[in-house]
Coordinates of C-alpha atoms and ligand atoms in Angstrom, one line a residue:
X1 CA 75.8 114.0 84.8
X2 CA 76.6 113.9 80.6
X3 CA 79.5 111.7 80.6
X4 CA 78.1 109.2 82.7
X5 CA 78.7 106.4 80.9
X6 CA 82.1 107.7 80.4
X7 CA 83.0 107.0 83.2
X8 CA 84.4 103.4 83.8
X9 CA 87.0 103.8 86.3
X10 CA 87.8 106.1 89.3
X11 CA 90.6 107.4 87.4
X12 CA 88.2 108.9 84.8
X13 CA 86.2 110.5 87.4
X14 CA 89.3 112.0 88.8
X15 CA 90.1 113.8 85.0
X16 CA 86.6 115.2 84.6
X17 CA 86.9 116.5 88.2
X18 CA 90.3 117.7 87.6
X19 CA 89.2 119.9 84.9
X20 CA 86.1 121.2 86.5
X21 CA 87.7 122.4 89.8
X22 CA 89.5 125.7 90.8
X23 CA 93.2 124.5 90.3
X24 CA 93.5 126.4 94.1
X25 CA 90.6 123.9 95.2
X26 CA 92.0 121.1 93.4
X27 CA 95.8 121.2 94.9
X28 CA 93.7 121.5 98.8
X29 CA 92.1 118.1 97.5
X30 CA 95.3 116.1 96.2
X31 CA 97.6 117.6 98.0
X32 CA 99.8 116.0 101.0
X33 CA 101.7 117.1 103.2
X34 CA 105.5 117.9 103.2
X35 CA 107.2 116.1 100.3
X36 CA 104.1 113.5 99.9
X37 CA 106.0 110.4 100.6
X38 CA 103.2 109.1 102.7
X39 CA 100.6 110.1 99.9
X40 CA 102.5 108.2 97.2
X41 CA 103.4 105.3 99.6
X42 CA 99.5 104.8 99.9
X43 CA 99.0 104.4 96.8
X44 CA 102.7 102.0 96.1
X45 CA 101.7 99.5 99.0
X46 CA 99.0 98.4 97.2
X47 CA 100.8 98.2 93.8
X48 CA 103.2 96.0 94.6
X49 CA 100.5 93.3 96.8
X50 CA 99.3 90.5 94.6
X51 CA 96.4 88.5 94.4
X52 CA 96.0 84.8 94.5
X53 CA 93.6 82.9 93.0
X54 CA 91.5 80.5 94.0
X55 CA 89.9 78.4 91.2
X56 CA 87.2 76.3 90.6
X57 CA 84.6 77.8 92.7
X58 CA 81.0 78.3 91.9
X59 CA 80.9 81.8 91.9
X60 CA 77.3 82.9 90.4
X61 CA 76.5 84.5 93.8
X62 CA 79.3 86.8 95.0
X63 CA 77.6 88.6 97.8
X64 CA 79.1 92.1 99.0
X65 CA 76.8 92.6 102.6
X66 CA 78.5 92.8 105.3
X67 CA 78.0 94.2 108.9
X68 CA 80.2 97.3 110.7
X69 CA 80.2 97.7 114.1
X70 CA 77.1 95.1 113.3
X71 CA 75.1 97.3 111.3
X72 CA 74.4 95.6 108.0
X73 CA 75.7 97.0 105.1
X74 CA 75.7 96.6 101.3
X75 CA 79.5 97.0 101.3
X76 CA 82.7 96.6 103.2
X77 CA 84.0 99.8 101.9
X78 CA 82.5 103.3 103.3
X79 CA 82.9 106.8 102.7
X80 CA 85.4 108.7 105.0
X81 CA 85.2 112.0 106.7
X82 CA 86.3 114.9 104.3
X83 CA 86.1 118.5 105.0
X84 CA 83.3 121.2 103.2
X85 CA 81.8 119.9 100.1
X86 CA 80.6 122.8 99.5
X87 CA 84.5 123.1 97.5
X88 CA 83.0 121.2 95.1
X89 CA 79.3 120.9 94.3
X90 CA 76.4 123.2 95.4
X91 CA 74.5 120.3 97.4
X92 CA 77.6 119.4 99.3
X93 CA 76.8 117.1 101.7
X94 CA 73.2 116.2 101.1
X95 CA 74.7 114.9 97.5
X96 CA 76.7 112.4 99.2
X97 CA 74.7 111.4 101.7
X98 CA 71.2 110.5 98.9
X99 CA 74.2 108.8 96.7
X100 CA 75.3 106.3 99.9
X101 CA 71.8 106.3 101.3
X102 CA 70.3 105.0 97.8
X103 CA 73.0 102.2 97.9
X104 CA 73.0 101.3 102.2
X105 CA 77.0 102.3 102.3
X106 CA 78.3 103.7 105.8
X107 CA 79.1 107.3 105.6
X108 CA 81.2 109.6 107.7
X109 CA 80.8 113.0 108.0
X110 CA 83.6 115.6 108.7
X111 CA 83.0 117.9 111.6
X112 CA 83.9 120.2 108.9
X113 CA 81.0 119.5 106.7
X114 CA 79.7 122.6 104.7
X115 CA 76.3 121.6 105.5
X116 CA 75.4 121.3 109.4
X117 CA 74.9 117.3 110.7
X118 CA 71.0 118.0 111.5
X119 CA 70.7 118.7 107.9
X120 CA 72.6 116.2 106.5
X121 CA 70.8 113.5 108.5
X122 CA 67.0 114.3 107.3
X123 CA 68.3 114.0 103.4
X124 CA 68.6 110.8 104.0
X125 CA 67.3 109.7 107.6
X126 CA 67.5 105.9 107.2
X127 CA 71.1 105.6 106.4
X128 CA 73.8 104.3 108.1
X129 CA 75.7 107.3 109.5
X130 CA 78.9 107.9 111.5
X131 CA 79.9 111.6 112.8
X132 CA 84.0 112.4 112.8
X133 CA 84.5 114.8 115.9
X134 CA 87.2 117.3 116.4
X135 CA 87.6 117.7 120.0
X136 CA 87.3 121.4 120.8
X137 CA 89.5 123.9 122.8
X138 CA 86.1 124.9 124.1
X139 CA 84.7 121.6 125.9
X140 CA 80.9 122.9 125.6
X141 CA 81.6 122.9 122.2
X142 CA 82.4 119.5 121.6
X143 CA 79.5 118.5 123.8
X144 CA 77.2 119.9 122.1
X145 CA 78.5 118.4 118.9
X146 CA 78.6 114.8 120.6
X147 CA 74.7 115.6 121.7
X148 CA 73.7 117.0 118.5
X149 CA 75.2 113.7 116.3
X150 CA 73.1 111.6 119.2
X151 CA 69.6 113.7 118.7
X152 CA 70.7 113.1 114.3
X153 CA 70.8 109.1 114.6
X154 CA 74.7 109.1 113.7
X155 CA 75.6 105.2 115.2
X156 CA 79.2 106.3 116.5
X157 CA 81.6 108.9 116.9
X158 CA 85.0 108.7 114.7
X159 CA 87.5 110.9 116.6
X160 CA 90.5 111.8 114.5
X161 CA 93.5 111.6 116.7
X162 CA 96.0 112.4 114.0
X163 CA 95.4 116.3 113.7
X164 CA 96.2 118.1 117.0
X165 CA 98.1 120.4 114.4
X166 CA 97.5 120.8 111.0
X167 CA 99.8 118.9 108.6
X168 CA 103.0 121.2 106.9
X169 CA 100.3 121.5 103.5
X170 CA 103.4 122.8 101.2
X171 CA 101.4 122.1 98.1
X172 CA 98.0 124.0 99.0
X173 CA 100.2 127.1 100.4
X174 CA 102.2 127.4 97.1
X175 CA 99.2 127.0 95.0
X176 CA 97.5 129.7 97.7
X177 CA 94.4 127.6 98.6
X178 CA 92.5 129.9 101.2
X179 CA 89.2 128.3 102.5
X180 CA 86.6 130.8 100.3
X181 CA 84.1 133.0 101.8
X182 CA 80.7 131.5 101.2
X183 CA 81.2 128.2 102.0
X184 CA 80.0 127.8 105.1
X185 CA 81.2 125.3 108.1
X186 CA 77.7 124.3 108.6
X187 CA 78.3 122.6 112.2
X188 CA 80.3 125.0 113.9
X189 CA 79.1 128.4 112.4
X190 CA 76.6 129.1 115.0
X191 CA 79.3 128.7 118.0
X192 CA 81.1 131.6 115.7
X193 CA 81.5 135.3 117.7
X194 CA 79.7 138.1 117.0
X195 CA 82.1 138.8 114.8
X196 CA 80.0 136.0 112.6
X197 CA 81.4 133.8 110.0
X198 CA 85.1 133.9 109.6
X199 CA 85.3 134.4 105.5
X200 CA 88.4 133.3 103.7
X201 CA 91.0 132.2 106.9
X202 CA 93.6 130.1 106.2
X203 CA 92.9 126.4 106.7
X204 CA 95.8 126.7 109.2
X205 CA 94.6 129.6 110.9
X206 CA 90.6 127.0 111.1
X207 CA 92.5 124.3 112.9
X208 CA 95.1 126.5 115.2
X209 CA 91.4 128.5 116.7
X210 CA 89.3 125.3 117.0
X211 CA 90.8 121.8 117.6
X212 CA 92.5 121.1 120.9
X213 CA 95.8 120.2 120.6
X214 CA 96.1 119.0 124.6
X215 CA 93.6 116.0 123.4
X216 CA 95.1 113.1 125.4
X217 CA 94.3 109.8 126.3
X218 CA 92.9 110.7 129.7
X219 CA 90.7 112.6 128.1
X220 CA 89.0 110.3 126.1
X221 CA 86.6 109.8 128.9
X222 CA 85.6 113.3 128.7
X223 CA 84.0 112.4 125.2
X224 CA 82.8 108.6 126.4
X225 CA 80.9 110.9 129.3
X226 CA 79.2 113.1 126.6
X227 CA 77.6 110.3 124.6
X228 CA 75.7 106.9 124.2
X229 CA 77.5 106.0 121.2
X230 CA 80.5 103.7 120.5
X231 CA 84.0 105.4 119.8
X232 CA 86.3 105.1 116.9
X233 CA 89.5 106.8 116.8
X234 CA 91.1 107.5 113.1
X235 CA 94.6 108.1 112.5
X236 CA 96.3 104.7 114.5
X237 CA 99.4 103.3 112.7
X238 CA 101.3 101.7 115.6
X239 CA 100.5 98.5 118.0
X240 CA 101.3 100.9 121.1
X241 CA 98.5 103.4 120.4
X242 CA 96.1 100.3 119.4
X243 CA 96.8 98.6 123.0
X244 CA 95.7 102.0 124.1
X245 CA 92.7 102.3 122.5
X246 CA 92.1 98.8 123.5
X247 CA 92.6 100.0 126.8
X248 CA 90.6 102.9 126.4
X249 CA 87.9 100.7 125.4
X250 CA 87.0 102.3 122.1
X251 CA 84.9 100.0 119.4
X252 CA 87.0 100.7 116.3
X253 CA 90.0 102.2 115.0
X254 CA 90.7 103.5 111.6
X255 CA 94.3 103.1 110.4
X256 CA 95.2 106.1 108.7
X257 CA 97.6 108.6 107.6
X258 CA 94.6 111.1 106.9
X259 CA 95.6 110.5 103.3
X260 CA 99.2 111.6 103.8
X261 CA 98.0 115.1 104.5
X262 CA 99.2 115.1 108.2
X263 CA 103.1 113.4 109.7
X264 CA 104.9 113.2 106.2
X265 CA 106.7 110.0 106.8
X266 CA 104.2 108.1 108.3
X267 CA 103.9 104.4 106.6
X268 CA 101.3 103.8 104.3
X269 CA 98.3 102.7 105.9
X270 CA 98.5 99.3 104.1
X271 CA 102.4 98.9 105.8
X272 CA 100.7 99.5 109.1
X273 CA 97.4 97.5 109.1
X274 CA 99.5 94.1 110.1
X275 CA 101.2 95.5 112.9
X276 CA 97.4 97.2 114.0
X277 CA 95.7 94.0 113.0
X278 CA 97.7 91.6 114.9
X279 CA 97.8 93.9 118.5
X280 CA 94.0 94.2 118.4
X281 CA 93.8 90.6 119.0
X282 CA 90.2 91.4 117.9
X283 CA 89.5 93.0 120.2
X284 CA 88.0 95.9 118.5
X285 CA 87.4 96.9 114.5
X286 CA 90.2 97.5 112.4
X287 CA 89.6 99.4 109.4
X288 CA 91.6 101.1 107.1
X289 CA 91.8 104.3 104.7
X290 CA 94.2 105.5 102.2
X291 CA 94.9 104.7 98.6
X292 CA 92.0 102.9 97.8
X293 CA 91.1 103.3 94.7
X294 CA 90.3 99.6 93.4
X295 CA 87.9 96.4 94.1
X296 CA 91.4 94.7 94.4
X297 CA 92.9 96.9 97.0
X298 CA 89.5 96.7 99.0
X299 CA 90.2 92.8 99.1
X300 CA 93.8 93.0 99.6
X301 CA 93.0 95.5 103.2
X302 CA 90.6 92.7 104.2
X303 CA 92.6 90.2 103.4
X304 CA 95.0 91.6 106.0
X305 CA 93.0 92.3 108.5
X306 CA 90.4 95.3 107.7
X307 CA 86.9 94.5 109.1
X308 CA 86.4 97.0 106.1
X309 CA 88.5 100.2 104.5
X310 CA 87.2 103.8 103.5
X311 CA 87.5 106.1 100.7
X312 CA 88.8 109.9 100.9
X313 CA 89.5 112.0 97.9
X314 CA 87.8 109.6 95.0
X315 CA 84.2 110.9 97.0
X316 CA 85.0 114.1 96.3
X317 CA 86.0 113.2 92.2
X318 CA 82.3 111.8 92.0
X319 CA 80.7 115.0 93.8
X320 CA 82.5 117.3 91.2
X321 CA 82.2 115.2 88.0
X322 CA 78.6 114.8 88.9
X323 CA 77.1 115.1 92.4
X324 CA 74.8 112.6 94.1
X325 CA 75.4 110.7 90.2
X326 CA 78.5 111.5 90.5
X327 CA 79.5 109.9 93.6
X328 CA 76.6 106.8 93.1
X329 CA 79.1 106.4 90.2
X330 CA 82.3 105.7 92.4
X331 CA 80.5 103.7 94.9
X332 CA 78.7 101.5 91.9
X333 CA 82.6 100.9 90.2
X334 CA 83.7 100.0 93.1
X335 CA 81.2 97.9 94.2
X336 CA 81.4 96.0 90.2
X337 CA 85.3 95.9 90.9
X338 CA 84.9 94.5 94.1
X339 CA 82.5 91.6 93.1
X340 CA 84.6 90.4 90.2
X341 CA 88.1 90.6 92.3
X342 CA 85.9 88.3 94.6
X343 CA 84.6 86.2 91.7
X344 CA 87.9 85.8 90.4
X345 CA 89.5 84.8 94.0
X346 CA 86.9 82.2 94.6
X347 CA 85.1 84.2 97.4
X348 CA 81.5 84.1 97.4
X349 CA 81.1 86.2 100.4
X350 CA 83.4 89.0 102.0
X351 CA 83.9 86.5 105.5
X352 CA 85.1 84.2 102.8
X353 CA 88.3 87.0 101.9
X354 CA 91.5 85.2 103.5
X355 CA 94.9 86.1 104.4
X356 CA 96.9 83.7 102.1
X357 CA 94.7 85.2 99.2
X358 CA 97.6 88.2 98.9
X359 CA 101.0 88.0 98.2
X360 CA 104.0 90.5 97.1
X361 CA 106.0 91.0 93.7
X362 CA 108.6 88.7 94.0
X363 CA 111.8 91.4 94.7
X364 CA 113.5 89.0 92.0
X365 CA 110.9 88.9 89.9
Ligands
FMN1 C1 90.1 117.3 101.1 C2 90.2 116.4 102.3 C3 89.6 116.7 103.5 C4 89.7 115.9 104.6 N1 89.0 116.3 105.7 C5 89.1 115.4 106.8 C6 88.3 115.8 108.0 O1 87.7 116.8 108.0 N2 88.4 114.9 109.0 C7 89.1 113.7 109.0 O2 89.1 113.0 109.9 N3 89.8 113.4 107.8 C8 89.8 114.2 106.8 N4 90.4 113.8 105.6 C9 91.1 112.5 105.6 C10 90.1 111.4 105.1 O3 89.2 111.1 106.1 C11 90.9 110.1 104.7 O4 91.6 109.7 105.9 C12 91.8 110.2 103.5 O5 91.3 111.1 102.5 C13 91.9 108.7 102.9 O6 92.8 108.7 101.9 P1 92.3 108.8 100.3 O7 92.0 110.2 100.0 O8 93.6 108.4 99.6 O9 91.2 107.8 100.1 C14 90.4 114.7 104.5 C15 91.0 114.3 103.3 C16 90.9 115.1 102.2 C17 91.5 114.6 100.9

């Protein structure tokens, strides 16, 4: 990767991808839905949060471990489930997974990964490893997903519960993103027909064939029967759904918009996390994705709550800047970012992240 040590912030790894990506590609990866209020909300409910300092602390060990769904980790931040790679560097998946393997960060892996989950899991076979499901219209297929993320040493199952229809995607229509032949869906190709791999569909046209819209609550047993593993569901924004999942008895729940890409007019993810945080009752893990792009948003999520929060789009800037460098690059700024916000807070170690640390803009101000 030449401009490495160019790169000192996410934003800069967002430029370099920027110029290097299809413009088609590129408005699929920014893009929200709708009029992307929810997208810039993300991104505005952590700009106006403040930070309060606690001074006067020995800080020359600020310690970043931390545990998810108890498995130790070198970070409370993780990379979230994004769709096909492939869009944007030749190793697609197996880039992403050395960078978070080399570094012990939890990764999640789309259902939609270019590369299949088998492979995936021997480029780096030690790492912790999560496996986002789409339940399927066809129930044998989403079995055999659930048994082949078991055989791969994924340590839970993220269902997304926030996509039984794709998004309105406004932005990627009008720029005329089509998924392009040649990039394969490496999980779900062999269940194709005879007909063989579909070439360029629409994303739309992906989602309408494959995921089940009739998902319901009920049937979340169907998936608990077909696996060992502990549940999450992504895409919980309200205190009603989380009593459910507590009901439901799932081990996590991500709160998140799916980065503003789905209900346009959805809160920011940061809005919802109290309300989330406080019906859990700890009961399960909350964590969080959606606009986090600094070390300070990371502590501001888990300052309200988030047993830890994920990252979306800024994994796929590192991949195209640079592949596995480039994405070892985010996750090593945002790691640095992360341990001087801590420094500067007075927190040694994440547990030591408070809620009376944040605070707002004064509206006055
Ligand atoms: C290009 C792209 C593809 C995505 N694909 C998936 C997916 O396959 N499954 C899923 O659960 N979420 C998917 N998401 C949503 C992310 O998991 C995550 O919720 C979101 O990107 C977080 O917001 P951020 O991009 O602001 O960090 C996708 C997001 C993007 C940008």
């Amino acid at each position: 990767m030449p401009e490495e040590g160019g790169f000192q912030t996410l934003s800069d790894l967002e430029e370099s991808a920027a110029r290097r990506v299809d413009p088609k590609v590129w408005a699929h990866v920014q893009g929200g839905a709708g009029e992307q209020r929810t997208l810039r909300w993300n991104r505005e409910a952590f700009q106006v949060r403040t930070l309060r300092p606690r001074v006067l602390v020995d800080v020359r060990r600020v310690r970043t471990a931390h545990r998810i769904l108890g498995r130790p980790v070198d970070v409370p931040f993780f990379i979230s489930p994004t769709s096909q790679h492939g869009l944007l560097h030749p190793e697609a998946e197996v880039a992403t997974a050395r960078a978070a393997a080399g570094r012990n960060v939890l990764a999640v892996y789309s259902t939609l990964s270019t590369r299949g989950l088998e492979e995936i899991a021997e480029a780096a076979p030690r790492a912790p490893r999560w496996f986002q499901l789409y339940v399927h219209q066809d129930p044998a297929i989403t079995k055999d997903l659930l048994q082949r993320a078991e055989a791969g040493g994924y340590q839970a199952i993220v269902i997304t519960v926030d996509a039984p229809v794709l998004g309105v995607r406004d932005s990627q229509d009008k720029a005329g993103f089509v998924m392009p032949p040649g990039v394969p869906l490496g999980n779900l190709d062999r269940y194709a027909s005879s007909k063989g791999h579909e070439g360029s569909l629409r994303q739309a046209d992906h989602f309408a064939r494959r995921t089940d819209p009739a998902m319901t609550w009920d049937r979340l047993a169907e998936v608990r029967a077909g696996t060992h593993l502990p549940l999450v569901l992504k895409g919980i924004l309200t205190a009603g759904d989380t009593e459910r999942a507590v009901d439901a008895g799932v081990s996590g729940i991500v709160v998140s918009n799916h980065g503003g890409r789905q209900l346009d007019g959805a809160p920011a993810t940061l809005w919802a996390l109290s309300e989330v945080v406080k019906a859990s009752r700890g009961r399960l893990e909350v964590y969080l994705d959606g606009g986090v792009r600094r070390g300070a948003d990371v502590l501001v999520a888990m300052a309200l709550g988030a047993r830890a929060v994920g990252l979306g789009r800024p994994i796929l800037w590192g991949l195209a800047a640079g592949g596995e460098a480039g994405v070892g690059r985010v996750l090593d700024l945002l790691r640095k970012d992360l341990e001087i916000s801590m420094a500067l807070t007075g927190c040694r170690e994440v547990m030591e992240i408070r809620p009376e640390m944040v605070g707002e803009i004064p509206r006055d101000g």
